[in-house]
Amino acid sequence: MLLPLGTDRPLKRPTLVTHGLIGACTLVFIAQMLVAPSGGGNEGDVVRAMDGLVLRPREITPWTFVTYQFLHGDLLHLLGNMLFLWVFGPNVEDRIGRAWFLVFYLLGGVAAGVAHCFVSPNPVVGASGAISAVTGAYLVLFPRTTIRVLLWFFIIGFWRIPATWFIGFAIAKDLFFSLSGGGGEIAFGAHLGGYAFGAGVAIGLLWLRLIPREQYDLFTIGRQAQRRRAFKSVAASGDAPWVANTQRSRVHKKSAKDQAKDDARAKAVSEIVRLVREERIDEAGKAYRAALDEHGPIVLSRGQQLELANRLFAAGDAEAAGIAYDAFLAKHPKDAESPRVRLMLGLISARHLNDPVRAKSLLRDTADAPGLTADERALAATLLSELG
C-alpha cells in the first residue's frame, strides 16, 4: 500500500478551497451518521440516510451529479479520499486560482459521474471522481515533482517517488480493474473519467495560455522535446532555416504566401539580434520563444546563437537558454564549443529543468571531451555525482 503524504512543490498562497471542500465532505458525513438508523454502523444505512442525493444511473436527476460528490459510504472511504485531496489539491488550487479551482473540482466530479453512468448501472457516491480530476491536472501541471509516500508492504517506510510514477500507477491500476471487471464496488469508470477530464482541462489551459506556462509542466516539456526533434531534423536534412536555399529558389519561384512567411521570419531574427545587441535580454528571450512558436526552428549565426544562449542563462532564463543551446548543437554538433554547450545543457537539465535522464546523457558525453578546462571537467563530475 502506498499512501501519499505530501509533495515537494511549494505554495505561493494559503490554501482555502481545498480545506473548505475537506470540511464540507466531513460535515456531510457526520450528518449522514446522525440521521442513519444504525447510527453510522452500517454502510448501507449511511448512504440511504441521504438517498435523494446519491447518483443513480438508472434514475438520473441533475443535482445528484454534484451532491453525490459529498457523500461517502464509510469512514475509510472518506479518509482515503480526503487524504488524496489534501495532498494534491493545494498545488492545483494555487496554480489555477481559488475560484476556478472550485469550479474545476465540481465539474470534474460531474464529468466523472457522467463517465460512471456510461459504464455502470450501479449507484455511486464519493469525491474520488472529482479528486481524480485534480490528480489528472496535477500530472500535467507538475510532472517533475516528487511525492512523499508511506510504503506499507512487507516493509514500512517513508519514500519519495516521482509524481508521474505515483499517479501513473494509480491510473494504470484503475484501468486494469475497469477492464478486468475486478475491484468490487469501486467506481473505476468514474476515476478514469476524472483523470481524463483533469488532464484535458489542464492541457487546454496551458495551450490557450489561460494560466502561465512553467518550464516543468507537461505541455512545456512536450514543446521542448518537439523543438529539439525539429532542430535535429532540419539540421540533418540540410534544409536550414537560418540561411536562404538559393538552389531551390532558382528552380521554384516562391508564392506570395511563402515570401511573406520568409519576410516575417527574417524580421523576427533581426529583432532578436537587435535586442541582444542592446542587452535587452529578457525581451530577447521572449522574442526568441515567440519566433519559435510562430516560425518553427530558428537558429541565428554561430556567434549570435551562442551569445544569445549565454546571455539568457546569465540573466536567469534557464528555460530559454536551454532552447537556444539545443538549437546551437543542432546546427553545429562538431563545433569546438559543442562540449561546453553540452555541459551547459547538462547543468540546466540537472539543476533547472529537473530532467536527470537527459542531464546524465549530456554529461557522460561531455566528461571526457577534448577542449574542456579542468574546472569544467570538475563541474561535469560534480553534476554527475549529484545525479547519482
PDB file of C-alpha atoms in Angstrom, residues 42-337:
ATOM      1  CA  ASN A  42     -23.907   0.144   8.695  1.00  0.00           C
ATOM      2  CA  GLU A  43     -22.556   1.333   5.340  1.00  0.00           C
ATOM      3  CA  GLY A  44     -25.873   0.888   3.560  1.00  0.00           C
ATOM      4  CA  ASP A  45     -27.696   2.888   6.229  1.00  0.00           C
ATOM      5  CA  VAL A  46     -25.171   5.729   5.943  1.00  0.00           C
ATOM      6  CA  VAL A  47     -25.773   6.007   2.186  1.00  0.00           C
ATOM      7  CA  ARG A  48     -29.545   5.532   2.431  1.00  0.00           C
ATOM      8  CA  ALA A  49     -29.709   8.316   5.018  1.00  0.00           C
ATOM      9  CA  MET A  50     -29.430  10.789   2.143  1.00  0.00           C
ATOM     10  CA  ASP A  51     -30.763   8.604  -0.624  1.00  0.00           C
ATOM     11  CA  GLY A  52     -32.057  11.515  -2.706  1.00  0.00           C
ATOM     12  CA  LEU A  53     -28.510  12.853  -3.109  1.00  0.00           C
ATOM     13  CA  VAL A  54     -26.989   9.618  -4.484  1.00  0.00           C
ATOM     14  CA  LEU A  55     -26.156   9.489  -8.221  1.00  0.00           C
ATOM     15  CA  ARG A  56     -28.223   6.670  -9.746  1.00  0.00           C
ATOM     16  CA  PRO A  57     -27.545   5.985 -13.452  1.00  0.00           C
ATOM     17  CA  ARG A  58     -30.994   4.399 -13.872  1.00  0.00           C
ATOM     18  CA  GLU A  59     -32.824   7.283 -12.180  1.00  0.00           C
ATOM     19  CA  ILE A  60     -30.777  10.359 -13.052  1.00  0.00           C
ATOM     20  CA  THR A  61     -31.641  13.704 -11.507  1.00  0.00           C
ATOM     21  CA  PRO A  62     -29.409  16.649 -12.475  1.00  0.00           C
ATOM     22  CA  TRP A  63     -28.455  17.829  -8.989  1.00  0.00           C
ATOM     23  CA  THR A  64     -27.119  14.423  -7.959  1.00  0.00           C
ATOM     24  CA  PHE A  65     -24.131  14.900 -10.308  1.00  0.00           C
ATOM     25  CA  VAL A  66     -22.949  17.424  -7.701  1.00  0.00           C
ATOM     26  CA  THR A  67     -24.420  16.111  -4.457  1.00  0.00           C
ATOM     27  CA  TYR A  68     -23.013  12.587  -4.808  1.00  0.00           C
ATOM     28  CA  GLN A  69     -19.515  14.077  -4.576  1.00  0.00           C
ATOM     29  CA  PHE A  70     -20.034  14.993  -0.914  1.00  0.00           C
ATOM     30  CA  LEU A  71     -21.425  11.623   0.257  1.00  0.00           C
ATOM     31  CA  HIS A  72     -19.292   8.702   1.427  1.00  0.00           C
ATOM     32  CA  GLY A  73     -20.090   5.096   2.235  1.00  0.00           C
ATOM     33  CA  ASP A  74     -17.991   4.744   5.384  1.00  0.00           C
ATOM     34  CA  LEU A  75     -15.204   6.371   7.361  1.00  0.00           C
ATOM     35  CA  LEU A  76     -12.360   4.715   5.432  1.00  0.00           C
ATOM     36  CA  HIS A  77     -13.928   5.856   2.149  1.00  0.00           C
ATOM     37  CA  LEU A  78     -13.988   9.427   3.459  1.00  0.00           C
ATOM     38  CA  LEU A  79     -10.472   9.356   4.926  1.00  0.00           C
ATOM     39  CA  GLY A  80      -8.903   7.902   1.782  1.00  0.00           C
ATOM     40  CA  ASN A  81     -10.466  10.499  -0.480  1.00  0.00           C
ATOM     41  CA  MET A  82      -9.683  13.409   1.830  1.00  0.00           C
ATOM     42  CA  LEU A  83      -6.047  12.326   2.118  1.00  0.00           C
ATOM     43  CA  PHE A  84      -5.585  12.485  -1.661  1.00  0.00           C
ATOM     44  CA  LEU A  85      -7.401  15.830  -1.839  1.00  0.00           C
ATOM     45  CA  TRP A  86      -5.259  17.219   0.989  1.00  0.00           C
ATOM     46  CA  VAL A  87      -2.046  16.176  -0.815  1.00  0.00           C
ATOM     47  CA  PHE A  88      -2.824  17.128  -4.434  1.00  0.00           C
ATOM     48  CA  GLY A  89      -5.476  19.832  -4.111  1.00  0.00           C
ATOM     49  CA  PRO A  90      -3.413  22.736  -2.691  1.00  0.00           C
ATOM     50  CA  ASN A  91      -0.923  22.868  -5.585  1.00  0.00           C
ATOM     51  CA  VAL A  92      -3.628  22.784  -8.262  1.00  0.00           C
ATOM     52  CA  GLU A  93      -5.657  25.405  -6.369  1.00  0.00           C
ATOM     53  CA  ASP A  94      -2.531  27.550  -6.082  1.00  0.00           C
ATOM     54  CA  ARG A  95      -1.816  27.281  -9.806  1.00  0.00           C
ATOM     55  CA  ILE A  96      -5.266  27.964 -11.299  1.00  0.00           C
ATOM     56  CA  GLY A  97      -6.740  30.189  -8.582  1.00  0.00           C
ATOM     57  CA  ARG A  98      -9.229  29.541  -5.809  1.00  0.00           C
ATOM     58  CA  ALA A  99     -12.498  30.336  -7.575  1.00  0.00           C
ATOM     59  CA  TRP A 100     -11.558  28.466 -10.738  1.00  0.00           C
ATOM     60  CA  PHE A 101     -10.335  25.522  -8.690  1.00  0.00           C
ATOM     61  CA  LEU A 102     -13.757  25.189  -7.064  1.00  0.00           C
ATOM     62  CA  VAL A 103     -15.437  25.273 -10.485  1.00  0.00           C
ATOM     63  CA  PHE A 104     -12.892  22.795 -11.854  1.00  0.00           C
ATOM     64  CA  TYR A 105     -13.352  20.425  -8.903  1.00  0.00           C
ATOM     65  CA  LEU A 106     -17.141  20.331  -9.176  1.00  0.00           C
ATOM     66  CA  LEU A 107     -17.084  19.952 -12.968  1.00  0.00           C
ATOM     67  CA  GLY A 108     -14.506  17.195 -12.589  1.00  0.00           C
ATOM     68  CA  GLY A 109     -16.931  15.376 -10.322  1.00  0.00           C
ATOM     69  CA  VAL A 110     -19.713  15.891 -12.859  1.00  0.00           C
ATOM     70  CA  ALA A 111     -17.525  14.514 -15.669  1.00  0.00           C
ATOM     71  CA  ALA A 112     -16.606  11.521 -13.521  1.00  0.00           C
ATOM     72  CA  GLY A 113     -20.285  10.925 -12.776  1.00  0.00           C
ATOM     73  CA  VAL A 114     -21.161  11.028 -16.469  1.00  0.00           C
ATOM     74  CA  ALA A 115     -18.379   8.526 -17.212  1.00  0.00           C
ATOM     75  CA  HIS A 116     -19.696   6.228 -14.484  1.00  0.00           C
ATOM     76  CA  CYS A 117     -23.225   6.372 -15.893  1.00  0.00           C
ATOM     77  CA  PHE A 118     -21.914   5.197 -19.264  1.00  0.00           C
ATOM     78  CA  VAL A 119     -20.146   2.133 -17.886  1.00  0.00           C
ATOM     79  CA  SER A 120     -22.168   1.068 -14.846  1.00  0.00           C
ATOM     80  CA  PRO A 121     -25.824   0.989 -13.742  1.00  0.00           C
ATOM     81  CA  ASN A 122     -24.879   0.970 -10.047  1.00  0.00           C
ATOM     82  CA  PRO A 123     -25.447   3.954  -7.725  1.00  0.00           C
ATOM     83  CA  VAL A 124     -22.299   5.868  -6.813  1.00  0.00           C
ATOM     84  CA  VAL A 125     -21.185   8.197  -4.011  1.00  0.00           C
ATOM     85  CA  GLY A 126     -17.869   9.772  -3.116  1.00  0.00           C
ATOM     86  CA  ALA A 127     -15.421  12.513  -4.025  1.00  0.00           C
ATOM     87  CA  SER A 128     -12.971  10.180  -5.756  1.00  0.00           C
ATOM     88  CA  GLY A 129     -14.067  11.178  -9.276  1.00  0.00           C
ATOM     89  CA  ALA A 130     -13.507  14.872  -8.576  1.00  0.00           C
ATOM     90  CA  ILE A 131     -10.224  14.085  -6.816  1.00  0.00           C
ATOM     91  CA  SER A 132      -9.134  12.009  -9.813  1.00  0.00           C
ATOM     92  CA  ALA A 133      -9.678  15.144 -11.914  1.00  0.00           C
ATOM     93  CA  VAL A 134      -7.411  17.025  -9.502  1.00  0.00           C
ATOM     94  CA  THR A 135      -4.683  14.379  -9.744  1.00  0.00           C
ATOM     95  CA  GLY A 136      -5.012  14.295 -13.536  1.00  0.00           C
ATOM     96  CA  ALA A 137      -4.439  18.049 -13.614  1.00  0.00           C
ATOM     97  CA  TYR A 138      -1.563  17.668 -11.157  1.00  0.00           C
ATOM     98  CA  LEU A 139       0.122  15.197 -13.503  1.00  0.00           C
ATOM     99  CA  VAL A 140       0.041  17.749 -16.337  1.00  0.00           C
ATOM    100  CA  LEU A 141       0.958  20.811 -14.277  1.00  0.00           C
ATOM    101  CA  PHE A 142       3.664  19.314 -12.032  1.00  0.00           C
ATOM    102  CA  PRO A 143       5.069  16.131 -13.639  1.00  0.00           C
ATOM    103  CA  ARG A 144       8.597  16.692 -12.329  1.00  0.00           C
ATOM    104  CA  THR A 145       7.650  16.954  -8.647  1.00  0.00           C
ATOM    105  CA  THR A 146       8.083  14.145  -6.144  1.00  0.00           C
ATOM    106  CA  ILE A 147       5.528  12.699  -3.736  1.00  0.00           C
ATOM    107  CA  ARG A 148       6.387  11.724  -0.169  1.00  0.00           C
ATOM    108  CA  VAL A 149       4.684   8.398   0.492  1.00  0.00           C
ATOM    109  CA  LEU A 150       4.268   5.878   3.267  1.00  0.00           C
ATOM    110  CA  LEU A 151       5.045   2.400   1.948  1.00  0.00           C
ATOM    111  CA  TRP A 152       3.173  -0.365   3.765  1.00  0.00           C
ATOM    112  CA  PHE A 153       4.130  -3.607   2.039  1.00  0.00           C
ATOM    113  CA  PHE A 154       6.327  -6.184   3.818  1.00  0.00           C
ATOM    114  CA  ILE A 155       8.459  -3.243   4.949  1.00  0.00           C
ATOM    115  CA  ILE A 156       7.221   0.033   6.347  1.00  0.00           C
ATOM    116  CA  GLY A 157       8.983   3.288   5.498  1.00  0.00           C
ATOM    117  CA  PHE A 158       8.820   6.746   4.025  1.00  0.00           C
ATOM    118  CA  TRP A 159       9.949   7.312   0.440  1.00  0.00           C
ATOM    119  CA  ARG A 160       9.930   9.986  -2.235  1.00  0.00           C
ATOM    120  CA  ILE A 161       8.840   8.921  -5.703  1.00  0.00           C
ATOM    121  CA  PRO A 162       8.192  10.931  -8.902  1.00  0.00           C
ATOM    122  CA  ALA A 163       4.641  12.204  -9.296  1.00  0.00           C
ATOM    123  CA  THR A 164       4.475  10.630 -12.761  1.00  0.00           C
ATOM    124  CA  TRP A 165       5.139   7.194 -11.263  1.00  0.00           C
ATOM    125  CA  PHE A 166       2.652   7.561  -8.431  1.00  0.00           C
ATOM    126  CA  ILE A 167      -0.225   8.976 -10.486  1.00  0.00           C
ATOM    127  CA  GLY A 168       0.640   6.828 -13.500  1.00  0.00           C
ATOM    128  CA  PHE A 169       0.431   3.710 -11.328  1.00  0.00           C
ATOM    129  CA  ALA A 170      -2.944   4.828  -9.948  1.00  0.00           C
ATOM    130  CA  ILE A 171      -4.298   5.345 -13.477  1.00  0.00           C
ATOM    131  CA  ALA A 172      -2.916   2.001 -14.672  1.00  0.00           C
ATOM    132  CA  LYS A 173      -4.443   0.209 -11.673  1.00  0.00           C
ATOM    133  CA  ASP A 174      -7.871   1.773 -12.256  1.00  0.00           C
ATOM    134  CA  LEU A 175      -7.693   0.946 -15.962  1.00  0.00           C
ATOM    135  CA  PHE A 176      -6.744  -2.665 -15.234  1.00  0.00           C
ATOM    136  CA  PHE A 177      -9.593  -3.228 -12.790  1.00  0.00           C
ATOM    137  CA  SER A 178     -12.042  -1.407 -15.045  1.00  0.00           C
ATOM    138  CA  LEU A 179     -11.198  -3.674 -17.991  1.00  0.00           C
ATOM    139  CA  SER A 180     -10.972  -6.859 -15.935  1.00  0.00           C
ATOM    140  CA  GLY A 181     -14.182  -6.267 -14.018  1.00  0.00           C
ATOM    141  CA  GLY A 182     -12.440  -6.652 -10.652  1.00  0.00           C
ATOM    142  CA  GLY A 183     -12.188  -4.306  -7.707  1.00  0.00           C
ATOM    143  CA  GLY A 184     -15.570  -4.886  -6.102  1.00  0.00           C
ATOM    144  CA  GLU A 185     -17.821  -1.862  -5.770  1.00  0.00           C
ATOM    145  CA  ILE A 186     -15.197   0.785  -6.586  1.00  0.00           C
ATOM    146  CA  ALA A 187     -16.292   3.121  -9.407  1.00  0.00           C
ATOM    147  CA  PHE A 188     -13.230   2.793 -11.648  1.00  0.00           C
ATOM    148  CA  GLY A 189     -15.075   4.335 -14.594  1.00  0.00           C
ATOM    149  CA  ALA A 190     -15.621   7.489 -12.548  1.00  0.00           C
ATOM    150  CA  HIS A 191     -11.928   7.577 -11.654  1.00  0.00           C
ATOM    151  CA  LEU A 192     -10.850   7.257 -15.290  1.00  0.00           C
ATOM    152  CA  GLY A 193     -13.348   9.893 -16.389  1.00  0.00           C
ATOM    153  CA  GLY A 194     -11.974  12.219 -13.728  1.00  0.00           C
ATOM    154  CA  TYR A 195      -8.358  11.657 -14.783  1.00  0.00           C
ATOM    155  CA  ALA A 196      -9.217  12.360 -18.424  1.00  0.00           C
ATOM    156  CA  PHE A 197     -11.176  15.499 -17.566  1.00  0.00           C
ATOM    157  CA  GLY A 198      -8.485  16.893 -15.271  1.00  0.00           C
ATOM    158  CA  ALA A 199      -5.597  16.234 -17.644  1.00  0.00           C
ATOM    159  CA  GLY A 200      -7.549  17.547 -20.633  1.00  0.00           C
ATOM    160  CA  VAL A 201      -8.560  20.767 -18.889  1.00  0.00           C
ATOM    161  CA  ALA A 202      -5.006  21.389 -17.665  1.00  0.00           C
ATOM    162  CA  ILE A 203      -3.554  20.897 -21.153  1.00  0.00           C
ATOM    163  CA  GLY A 204      -6.224  23.188 -22.592  1.00  0.00           C
ATOM    164  CA  LEU A 205      -5.493  25.926 -20.053  1.00  0.00           C
ATOM    165  CA  LEU A 206      -1.780  25.776 -20.868  1.00  0.00           C
ATOM    166  CA  TRP A 207      -2.333  25.622 -24.623  1.00  0.00           C
ATOM    167  CA  LEU A 208      -4.653  28.646 -24.567  1.00  0.00           C
ATOM    168  CA  ARG A 209      -2.312  30.429 -22.114  1.00  0.00           C
ATOM    169  CA  LEU A 210      -5.185  30.944 -19.672  1.00  0.00           C
ATOM    170  CA  ILE A 211      -2.670  30.072 -16.976  1.00  0.00           C
ATOM    171  CA  PRO A 212       1.046  30.835 -17.319  1.00  0.00           C
ATOM    172  CA  ARG A 213       3.236  28.023 -18.573  1.00  0.00           C
ATOM    173  CA  GLU A 214       6.155  26.831 -16.479  1.00  0.00           C
ATOM    174  CA  GLN A 215       9.322  25.064 -17.525  1.00  0.00           C
ATOM    175  CA  TYR A 216       8.266  21.978 -15.563  1.00  0.00           C
ATOM    176  CA  ASP A 217       4.707  21.451 -16.832  1.00  0.00           C
ATOM    177  CA  LEU A 218       3.928  18.613 -19.229  1.00  0.00           C
ATOM    178  CA  PHE A 219       2.904  20.943 -22.057  1.00  0.00           C
ATOM    179  CA  THR A 220       6.216  22.844 -21.988  1.00  0.00           C
ATOM    180  CA  ILE A 221       8.241  19.641 -21.651  1.00  0.00           C
ATOM    181  CA  GLY A 222       6.484  18.307 -24.740  1.00  0.00           C
ATOM    182  CA  ARG A 223       7.102  21.524 -26.662  1.00  0.00           C
ATOM    183  CA  GLN A 224      10.790  21.469 -25.757  1.00  0.00           C
ATOM    184  CA  ALA A 225      11.143  17.862 -26.907  1.00  0.00           C
ATOM    185  CA  GLN A 226       9.328  18.712 -30.138  1.00  0.00           C
ATOM    186  CA  ARG A 227      11.652  21.663 -30.748  1.00  0.00           C
ATOM    187  CA  ARG A 228      14.729  19.512 -30.206  1.00  0.00           C
ATOM    188  CA  ARG A 229      13.440  16.961 -32.712  1.00  0.00           C
ATOM    189  CA  ALA A 230      12.636  19.735 -35.189  1.00  0.00           C
ATOM    190  CA  PHE A 231      16.108  21.282 -34.863  1.00  0.00           C
ATOM    191  CA  LYS A 232      17.795  17.901 -35.351  1.00  0.00           C
ATOM    192  CA  SER A 233      15.556  17.011 -38.287  1.00  0.00           C
ATOM    193  CA  VAL A 234      16.211  20.288 -40.068  1.00  0.00           C
ATOM    194  CA  ALA A 235      19.946  20.094 -39.401  1.00  0.00           C
ATOM    195  CA  ALA A 236      20.088  16.523 -40.730  1.00  0.00           C
ATOM    196  CA  SER A 237      18.128  17.381 -43.871  1.00  0.00           C
ATOM    197  CA  GLY A 238      20.324  20.329 -44.722  1.00  0.00           C
ATOM    198  CA  ASP A 239      17.228  22.471 -45.287  1.00  0.00           C
ATOM    199  CA  ALA A 240      18.479  25.109 -42.901  1.00  0.00           C
ATOM    200  CA  PRO A 241      16.035  27.719 -41.662  1.00  0.00           C
ATOM    201  CA  TRP A 242      18.857  30.134 -40.884  1.00  0.00           C
ATOM    202  CA  VAL A 243      20.006  30.645 -44.499  1.00  0.00           C
ATOM    203  CA  ALA A 244      18.318  31.037 -47.848  1.00  0.00           C
ATOM    204  CA  ASN A 245      18.223  27.949 -50.040  1.00  0.00           C
ATOM    205  CA  THR A 246      19.485  29.589 -53.235  1.00  0.00           C
ATOM    206  CA  GLN A 247      19.403  26.439 -55.363  1.00  0.00           C
ATOM    207  CA  ARG A 248      15.754  25.831 -54.641  1.00  0.00           C
ATOM    208  CA  SER A 249      14.913  29.488 -55.247  1.00  0.00           C
ATOM    209  CA  ARG A 250      16.280  29.233 -58.803  1.00  0.00           C
ATOM    210  CA  VAL A 251      14.011  26.314 -59.608  1.00  0.00           C
ATOM    211  CA  HIS A 252      10.820  27.305 -57.841  1.00  0.00           C
ATOM    212  CA  LYS A 253       9.513  30.807 -57.638  1.00  0.00           C
ATOM    213  CA  LYS A 254       8.090  31.386 -54.198  1.00  0.00           C
ATOM    214  CA  SER A 255       4.440  32.168 -53.789  1.00  0.00           C
ATOM    215  CA  ALA A 256       3.405  35.426 -52.181  1.00  0.00           C
ATOM    216  CA  LYS A 257       2.371  33.498 -49.069  1.00  0.00           C
ATOM    217  CA  ASP A 258       5.754  31.758 -48.768  1.00  0.00           C
ATOM    218  CA  GLN A 259       7.569  35.023 -49.359  1.00  0.00           C
ATOM    219  CA  ALA A 260       5.530  36.682 -46.619  1.00  0.00           C
ATOM    220  CA  LYS A 261       6.476  33.868 -44.226  1.00  0.00           C
ATOM    221  CA  ASP A 262      10.161  34.259 -45.086  1.00  0.00           C
ATOM    222  CA  ASP A 263       9.946  38.011 -44.598  1.00  0.00           C
ATOM    223  CA  ALA A 264       8.270  37.559 -41.213  1.00  0.00           C
ATOM    224  CA  ARG A 265      10.946  35.052 -40.182  1.00  0.00           C
ATOM    225  CA  ALA A 266      13.738  37.410 -41.256  1.00  0.00           C
ATOM    226  CA  LYS A 267      12.110  40.264 -39.361  1.00  0.00           C
ATOM    227  CA  ALA A 268      11.845  38.125 -36.227  1.00  0.00           C
ATOM    228  CA  VAL A 269      15.526  37.149 -36.469  1.00  0.00           C
ATOM    229  CA  SER A 270      16.571  40.782 -36.917  1.00  0.00           C
ATOM    230  CA  GLU A 271      14.531  41.774 -33.874  1.00  0.00           C
ATOM    231  CA  ILE A 272      16.148  39.090 -31.715  1.00  0.00           C
ATOM    232  CA  VAL A 273      19.653  40.129 -32.814  1.00  0.00           C
ATOM    233  CA  ARG A 274      18.855  43.789 -32.131  1.00  0.00           C
ATOM    234  CA  LEU A 275      17.572  43.045 -28.623  1.00  0.00           C
ATOM    235  CA  VAL A 276      20.683  41.011 -27.785  1.00  0.00           C
ATOM    236  CA  ARG A 277      22.995  43.759 -29.029  1.00  0.00           C
ATOM    237  CA  GLU A 278      21.085  46.292 -26.937  1.00  0.00           C
ATOM    238  CA  GLU A 279      21.411  43.911 -23.942  1.00  0.00           C
ATOM    239  CA  ARG A 280      17.637  43.711 -23.519  1.00  0.00           C
ATOM    240  CA  ILE A 281      17.954  40.036 -22.690  1.00  0.00           C
ATOM    241  CA  ASP A 282      14.530  39.466 -21.121  1.00  0.00           C
ATOM    242  CA  GLU A 283      12.861  40.839 -24.238  1.00  0.00           C
ATOM    243  CA  ALA A 284      15.213  38.845 -26.473  1.00  0.00           C
ATOM    244  CA  GLY A 285      14.242  35.623 -24.703  1.00  0.00           C
ATOM    245  CA  LYS A 286      10.535  36.340 -25.121  1.00  0.00           C
ATOM    246  CA  ALA A 287      11.021  37.288 -28.769  1.00  0.00           C
ATOM    247  CA  TYR A 288      13.041  34.123 -29.420  1.00  0.00           C
ATOM    248  CA  ARG A 289      10.416  31.830 -27.932  1.00  0.00           C
ATOM    249  CA  ALA A 290       7.630  33.661 -29.749  1.00  0.00           C
ATOM    250  CA  ALA A 291       9.530  33.266 -33.026  1.00  0.00           C
ATOM    251  CA  LEU A 292       9.957  29.532 -32.425  1.00  0.00           C
ATOM    252  CA  ASP A 293       6.238  29.161 -31.740  1.00  0.00           C
ATOM    253  CA  GLU A 294       5.306  31.064 -34.882  1.00  0.00           C
ATOM    254  CA  HIS A 295       8.005  30.085 -37.376  1.00  0.00           C
ATOM    255  CA  GLY A 296       9.377  26.758 -36.156  1.00  0.00           C
ATOM    256  CA  PRO A 297      13.137  26.080 -35.881  1.00  0.00           C
ATOM    257  CA  ILE A 298      15.131  29.316 -35.971  1.00  0.00           C
ATOM    258  CA  VAL A 299      18.888  29.471 -35.446  1.00  0.00           C
ATOM    259  CA  LEU A 300      20.957  32.634 -35.628  1.00  0.00           C
ATOM    260  CA  SER A 301      24.509  32.744 -36.922  1.00  0.00           C
ATOM    261  CA  ARG A 302      27.033  30.738 -34.907  1.00  0.00           C
ATOM    262  CA  GLY A 303      28.298  33.595 -32.764  1.00  0.00           C
ATOM    263  CA  GLN A 304      24.898  35.216 -32.316  1.00  0.00           C
ATOM    264  CA  GLN A 305      23.228  31.948 -31.286  1.00  0.00           C
ATOM    265  CA  LEU A 306      25.898  31.199 -28.709  1.00  0.00           C
ATOM    266  CA  GLU A 307      25.801  34.755 -27.389  1.00  0.00           C
ATOM    267  CA  LEU A 308      22.009  34.614 -27.117  1.00  0.00           C
ATOM    268  CA  ALA A 309      22.144  31.356 -25.154  1.00  0.00           C
ATOM    269  CA  ASN A 310      24.906  32.581 -22.825  1.00  0.00           C
ATOM    270  CA  ARG A 311      23.171  35.899 -22.177  1.00  0.00           C
ATOM    271  CA  LEU A 312      19.842  34.209 -21.450  1.00  0.00           C
ATOM    272  CA  PHE A 313      21.479  31.861 -18.954  1.00  0.00           C
ATOM    273  CA  ALA A 314      23.353  34.706 -17.267  1.00  0.00           C
ATOM    274  CA  ALA A 315      20.059  36.610 -16.976  1.00  0.00           C
ATOM    275  CA  GLY A 316      18.467  33.659 -15.171  1.00  0.00           C
ATOM    276  CA  ASP A 317      16.225  32.433 -18.005  1.00  0.00           C
ATOM    277  CA  ALA A 318      17.420  28.833 -17.953  1.00  0.00           C
ATOM    278  CA  GLU A 319      14.499  27.512 -19.988  1.00  0.00           C
ATOM    279  CA  ALA A 320      15.080  29.854 -22.940  1.00  0.00           C
ATOM    280  CA  ALA A 321      18.841  29.343 -22.656  1.00  0.00           C
ATOM    281  CA  GLY A 322      18.326  25.585 -22.932  1.00  0.00           C
ATOM    282  CA  ILE A 323      16.279  26.019 -26.098  1.00  0.00           C
ATOM    283  CA  ALA A 324      18.977  28.258 -27.588  1.00  0.00           C
ATOM    284  CA  TYR A 325      21.786  25.848 -26.670  1.00  0.00           C
ATOM    285  CA  ASP A 326      19.813  22.971 -28.214  1.00  0.00           C
ATOM    286  CA  ALA A 327      19.486  24.936 -31.438  1.00  0.00           C
ATOM    287  CA  PHE A 328      23.239  25.619 -31.471  1.00  0.00           C
ATOM    288  CA  LEU A 329      24.026  21.907 -31.121  1.00  0.00           C
ATOM    289  CA  ALA A 330      21.610  21.010 -33.903  1.00  0.00           C
ATOM    290  CA  LYS A 331      23.408  23.375 -36.295  1.00  0.00           C
ATOM    291  CA  HIS A 332      26.970  22.905 -35.005  1.00  0.00           C
ATOM    292  CA  PRO A 333      27.245  19.394 -33.461  1.00  0.00           C
ATOM    293  CA  LYS A 334      31.020  19.193 -34.036  1.00  0.00           C
ATOM    294  CA  ASP A 335      31.889  22.804 -33.250  1.00  0.00           C
ATOM    295  CA  ALA A 336      34.798  23.462 -30.895  1.00  0.00           C
ATOM    296  CA  GLU A 337      32.320  24.941 -28.403  1.00  0.00           C
TER     297      GLU A 337
END
